[in-house]
mmCIF file of C-alpha atoms in Angstrom:
data_model
loop_
_atom_site.group_PDB
_atom_site.id
_atom_site.type_symbol
_atom_site.label_atom_id
_atom_site.label_comp_id
_atom_site.label_asym_id
_atom_site.label_seq_id
_atom_site.Cartn_x
_atom_site.Cartn_y
_atom_site.Cartn_z
ATOM 1 C CA GLU A 39 26.270 12.055 0.339
ATOM 2 C CA ILE A 40 28.383 8.881 -0.134
ATOM 3 C CA LYS A 41 26.941 5.766 1.342
ATOM 4 C CA THR A 42 26.567 2.624 0.183
ATOM 5 C CA PRO A 43 23.124 0.988 -0.710
ATOM 6 C CA PRO A 44 21.761 -2.131 0.791
ATOM 7 C CA GLY A 45 21.443 -4.912 -1.851
ATOM 8 C CA ASP A 46 24.277 -6.956 -2.923
ATOM 9 C CA TYR A 47 23.867 -6.056 -6.594
ATOM 10 C CA HIS A 48 23.809 -2.412 -8.372
ATOM 11 C CA LEU A 49 23.213 -0.952 -11.565
ATOM 12 C CA ILE A 50 26.591 0.777 -12.067
ATOM 13 C CA ALA A 51 26.099 4.193 -14.799
ATOM 14 C CA GLY A 52 29.966 4.987 -14.034
ATOM 15 C CA VAL A 53 33.202 4.644 -12.105
ATOM 16 C CA PHE A 54 35.494 7.246 -11.258
ATOM 17 C CA ARG A 55 38.816 8.073 -9.437
ATOM 18 C CA VAL A 56 37.437 11.484 -8.081
ATOM 19 C CA GLU A 57 34.996 11.917 -6.113
ATOM 20 C CA SER A 58 34.021 15.409 -7.520
ATOM 21 C CA ASN A 59 33.833 14.055 -10.790
ATOM 22 C CA ALA A 60 31.167 11.408 -9.104
ATOM 23 C CA LYS A 61 29.169 14.056 -7.275
ATOM 24 C CA ASN A 62 28.762 16.086 -10.348
ATOM 25 C CA PHE A 63 27.289 12.874 -12.594
ATOM 26 C CA ARG A 64 25.070 11.588 -10.221
ATOM 27 C CA LYS A 65 24.032 15.574 -10.249
ATOM 28 C CA THR A 66 23.358 15.171 -14.230
ATOM 29 C CA TRP A 67 20.712 11.393 -12.939
ATOM 30 C CA LYS A 68 19.662 13.089 -10.333
ATOM 31 C CA GLY A 69 18.145 15.290 -12.649
ATOM 32 C CA ARG A 70 17.014 12.733 -14.915
ATOM 33 C CA GLY A 71 15.149 12.022 -11.661
ATOM 34 C CA ILE A 72 16.533 9.017 -10.726
ATOM 35 C CA ASP A 73 17.826 8.965 -7.369
ATOM 36 C CA ALA A 74 21.614 8.046 -7.658
ATOM 37 C CA SER A 75 24.045 7.040 -5.221
ATOM 38 C CA ILE A 76 27.740 6.714 -4.414
ATOM 39 C CA MET A 77 29.685 3.700 -3.299
ATOM 40 C CA ILE A 78 33.106 3.621 -2.954
ATOM 41 C CA SER A 79 34.637 0.851 -3.632
ATOM 42 C CA PRO A 80 38.200 -1.043 -1.151
ATOM 43 C CA ASN A 81 40.350 0.383 -4.500
ATOM 44 C CA GLY A 82 39.251 3.605 -4.089
ATOM 45 C CA MET A 83 37.126 4.256 -7.095
ATOM 46 C CA TYR A 84 33.926 6.013 -6.741
ATOM 47 C CA TYR A 85 30.863 4.453 -8.195
ATOM 48 C CA VAL A 86 27.467 6.186 -9.188
ATOM 49 C CA SER A 87 24.810 3.801 -8.748
ATOM 50 C CA LEU A 88 21.269 4.038 -10.002
ATOM 51 C CA ALA A 89 19.276 1.302 -8.453
ATOM 52 C CA ASP A 90 20.367 -1.348 -5.617
ATOM 53 C CA GLY A 91 18.907 -4.823 -5.689
ATOM 54 C CA ASN A 92 18.646 -8.585 -4.342
ATOM 55 C CA SER A 93 19.246 -10.284 -8.108
ATOM 56 C CA GLU A 94 20.325 -9.498 -11.251
ATOM 57 C CA GLU A 95 17.246 -10.124 -12.930
ATOM 58 C CA ALA A 96 15.585 -7.457 -10.439
ATOM 59 C CA LEU A 97 18.095 -4.835 -12.017
ATOM 60 C CA THR A 98 17.606 -6.471 -15.250
ATOM 61 C CA PRO A 99 14.523 -4.357 -16.516
ATOM 62 C CA LEU A 100 15.621 -1.215 -15.528
ATOM 63 C CA MET A 101 19.483 -1.477 -16.896
ATOM 64 C CA GLN A 102 17.280 -1.871 -20.548
ATOM 65 C CA SER A 103 14.971 0.868 -19.667
ATOM 66 C CA VAL A 104 17.965 3.358 -18.629
ATOM 67 C CA LYS A 105 20.112 1.871 -21.495
ATOM 68 C CA ALA A 106 17.205 2.544 -24.482
ATOM 69 C CA LYS A 107 15.748 5.838 -22.789
ATOM 70 C CA TYR A 108 19.521 7.606 -22.543
ATOM 71 C CA LYS A 109 21.421 5.449 -24.208
ATOM 72 C CA ALA A 110 23.749 4.680 -21.531
ATOM 73 C CA ASP A 111 26.538 2.376 -21.025
ATOM 74 C CA VAL A 112 25.632 0.993 -17.614
ATOM 75 C CA TRP A 113 26.061 -2.336 -15.843
ATOM 76 C CA ILE A 114 25.464 -4.316 -12.993
ATOM 77 C CA PHE A 115 27.829 -4.816 -10.196
ATOM 78 C CA THR A 116 27.944 -7.641 -7.665
ATOM 79 C CA ARG A 117 29.009 -7.115 -4.786
ATOM 80 C CA GLU A 118 30.670 -9.712 -3.603
ATOM 81 C CA GLU A 119 31.172 -10.675 0.604
#
C-alpha cells in the first residue's frame, strides 16, 4: 500500500523510480522492525519514509539512531504545501 504519512517532515531512507524497488526496500526496513511507508512525489518518484513528524527536530534523534545502527544514508524531507 502506498500512502502519504500525515506529517510535514519525513525521515527518508531511499528514493526510487520503480515502485517494486521501493516496495522491496520497505520490506527490508519492516524486517528491521521499522514501519516504513511509501510516498509518491509530484514527479512520480517513490520515497521510502521511515517516520514522519511535525518538525525536523522531532525526527533528528531517530535519524541519528538509524544512521548509527544501520549505517544508512537517511535524510529529512520537508513536504512543501
